[in-house]
Each structure stands twice: as structure tokens, then as C-alpha cells.
């Protein structure tokens, strides 16, 4: 089993940067792919990025390329999402998940509780 806890969210000005962390518990953390999703009020959960178990392959939604970077440190059982050039439209609850790098939420079988990111103009 895997338990995930997101942190690092908060209020940031448009154009700023923020790094989210996802702390995972479980002996087999390094054997799982990780993904980040986000969900704004009234909208469906949206794929952001994913990374394979070793960190050698990363995937991004088209709208995130060039602004967001996913990474992981298996020695710390932690995944990260660095967000740059933030826009008000990036405001959402951000979730990390364990799965298979798929852009579909159905490809993930463990989820954190999410962390709120609010971007102000």
C-alpha cells in the first residue's frame, strides 16, 4: 500500500513559481510511476504531468509543457511539481497519485488529499 500527502500549496502572485511536494509512505515507493493532476471548482480532474518509477521518462499535458516540471527523489520517497510562470487559470487543488503514467485518472490507484494552489493577478 501507498499513502500520499501533498504540501507546498498556497497563494502566489501571477508570474511566480511554486514547488509542490508529495510525500509517500511505503517500502515500494520507487517501483511506482507518479502523476500530478489538478481540479478546479466545477471542472473535471485534469492531467498535469507524470513520471516513471526511475525518473527517466516524464510526460506533460500540452498546456503545461515549458512551465511545469515533475521530478522525484526516491531516496526521500518524495515527488515534486515545480510550477513557473503561474497564471490565475492555474488555480486548483493539485493531487499526486500513484499509477502507470497514464493521462487518465483511471490509470492511478492511490491518491493524496490534494493541496490548494491559488494564483492571484
GROMACS .gro file of C-alpha atoms in nm:
model
  121
    1UNK     CA    1   0.000   0.000   0.000
    2UNK     CA    2   0.100   0.361  -0.054
    3UNK     CA    3  -0.010   0.673   0.133
    4UNK     CA    4   0.043   1.016  -0.022
    5UNK     CA    5   0.043   1.362   0.135
    6UNK     CA    6   0.071   1.676  -0.078
    7UNK     CA    7   0.214   2.002   0.051
    8UNK     CA    8   0.351   2.331  -0.075
    9UNK     CA    9   0.031   2.488  -0.199
   10UNK     CA   10  -0.075   2.838  -0.114
   11UNK     CA   11  -0.129   3.184  -0.254
   12UNK     CA   12   0.111   3.313  -0.518
   13UNK     CA   13   0.114   3.612  -0.749
   14UNK     CA   14   0.070   3.564  -1.122
   15UNK     CA   15   0.405   3.507  -1.287
   16UNK     CA   16   0.552   3.349  -0.978
   17UNK     CA   17   0.674   2.998  -0.908
   18UNK     CA   18   0.581   2.732  -0.661
   19UNK     CA   19   0.700   2.381  -0.583
   20UNK     CA   20   0.462   2.117  -0.463
   21UNK     CA   21   0.577   1.810  -0.277
   22UNK     CA   22   0.420   1.469  -0.245
   23UNK     CA   23   0.547   1.260   0.042
   24UNK     CA   24   0.486   0.890   0.003
   25UNK     CA   25   0.495   0.618   0.260
   26UNK     CA   26   0.554   0.258   0.172
   27UNK     CA   27   0.850   0.036   0.112
   28UNK     CA   28   0.780   0.004  -0.260
   29UNK     CA   29   0.759   0.373  -0.350
   30UNK     CA   30   1.034   0.355  -0.610
   31UNK     CA   31   0.853   0.083  -0.804
   32UNK     CA   32   0.556   0.306  -0.891
   33UNK     CA   33   0.504   0.573  -1.150
   34UNK     CA   34   0.376   0.906  -1.016
   35UNK     CA   35   0.136   1.158  -1.157
   36UNK     CA   36   0.007   1.505  -1.079
   37UNK     CA   37  -0.349   1.613  -1.151
   38UNK     CA   38  -0.546   1.924  -1.073
   39UNK     CA   39  -0.910   2.009  -1.031
   40UNK     CA   40  -1.074   2.349  -1.028
   41UNK     CA   41  -1.423   2.405  -0.884
   42UNK     CA   42  -1.689   2.273  -1.117
   43UNK     CA   43  -1.439   2.113  -1.353
   44UNK     CA   44  -1.316   1.762  -1.419
   45UNK     CA   45  -0.987   1.640  -1.283
   46UNK     CA   46  -0.713   1.732  -1.530
   47UNK     CA   47  -0.385   1.559  -1.605
   48UNK     CA   48  -0.078   1.772  -1.537
   49UNK     CA   49   0.232   1.551  -1.554
   50UNK     CA   50   0.367   1.206  -1.476
   51UNK     CA   51   0.700   1.036  -1.423
   52UNK     CA   52   0.806   0.675  -1.439
   53UNK     CA   53   0.946   0.480  -1.148
   54UNK     CA   54   1.312   0.563  -1.216
   55UNK     CA   55   1.258   0.926  -1.317
   56UNK     CA   56   1.398   0.871  -1.666
   57UNK     CA   57   1.074   0.944  -1.850
   58UNK     CA   58   0.838   1.234  -1.796
   59UNK     CA   59   0.508   1.329  -1.956
   60UNK     CA   60   0.316   1.656  -1.961
   61UNK     CA   61  -0.015   1.788  -2.071
   62UNK     CA   62   0.037   2.018  -2.368
   63UNK     CA   63  -0.068   2.324  -2.173
   64UNK     CA   64   0.191   2.253  -1.904
   65UNK     CA   65   0.496   2.199  -2.124
   66UNK     CA   66   0.766   2.456  -2.063
   67UNK     CA   67   0.612   2.580  -1.738
   68UNK     CA   68   0.578   2.277  -1.512
   69UNK     CA   69   0.843   2.021  -1.421
   70UNK     CA   70   0.785   1.690  -1.248
   71UNK     CA   71   1.061   1.512  -1.061
   72UNK     CA   72   1.111   1.255  -0.790
   73UNK     CA   73   1.366   1.164  -0.527
   74UNK     CA   74   1.325   0.802  -0.439
   75UNK     CA   75   1.574   0.825  -0.153
   76UNK     CA   76   1.331   1.066   0.015
   77UNK     CA   77   1.013   0.894  -0.102
   78UNK     CA   78   0.902   1.226  -0.246
   79UNK     CA   79   0.774   1.353  -0.579
   80UNK     CA   80   0.770   1.718  -0.682
   81UNK     CA   81   0.594   1.950  -0.919
   82UNK     CA   82   0.768   2.278  -0.990
   83UNK     CA   83   0.537   2.536  -1.142
   84UNK     CA   84   0.662   2.851  -1.310
   85UNK     CA   85   0.501   3.148  -1.481
   86UNK     CA   86   0.183   3.080  -1.291
   87UNK     CA   87  -0.146   3.219  -1.415
   88UNK     CA   88  -0.479   3.269  -1.241
   89UNK     CA   89  -0.615   2.983  -1.452
   90UNK     CA   90  -0.373   2.750  -1.273
   91UNK     CA   91  -0.577   2.792  -0.957
   92UNK     CA   92  -0.694   2.448  -0.849
   93UNK     CA   93  -0.649   2.171  -0.599
   94UNK     CA   94  -0.344   1.972  -0.702
   95UNK     CA   95  -0.330   1.599  -0.638
   96UNK     CA   96  -0.049   1.349  -0.662
   97UNK     CA   97  -0.117   0.988  -0.744
   98UNK     CA   98   0.048   0.651  -0.791
   99UNK     CA   99  -0.012   0.470  -1.116
  100UNK     CA  100   0.118   0.397  -1.463
  101UNK     CA  101   0.194   0.744  -1.612
  102UNK     CA  102  -0.136   0.746  -1.800
  103UNK     CA  103  -0.302   1.087  -1.857
  104UNK     CA  104  -0.627   0.933  -1.738
  105UNK     CA  105  -0.716   0.933  -1.368
  106UNK     CA  106  -0.826   0.573  -1.415
  107UNK     CA  107  -0.460   0.474  -1.450
  108UNK     CA  108  -0.389   0.560  -1.088
  109UNK     CA  109  -0.478   0.358  -0.784
  110UNK     CA  110  -0.358   0.569  -0.489
  111UNK     CA  111  -0.433   0.938  -0.439
  112UNK     CA  112  -0.337   1.208  -0.196
  113UNK     CA  113  -0.586   1.451  -0.046
  114UNK     CA  114  -0.467   1.746  -0.252
  115UNK     CA  115  -0.317   2.087  -0.185
  116UNK     CA  116  -0.475   2.417  -0.283
  117UNK     CA  117  -0.292   2.647  -0.523
  118UNK     CA  118  -0.433   2.996  -0.572
  119UNK     CA  119  -0.280   3.235  -0.822
  120UNK     CA  120  -0.378   3.599  -0.794
  121UNK     CA  121  -0.346   3.875  -1.051
   0.00000   0.00000   0.00000
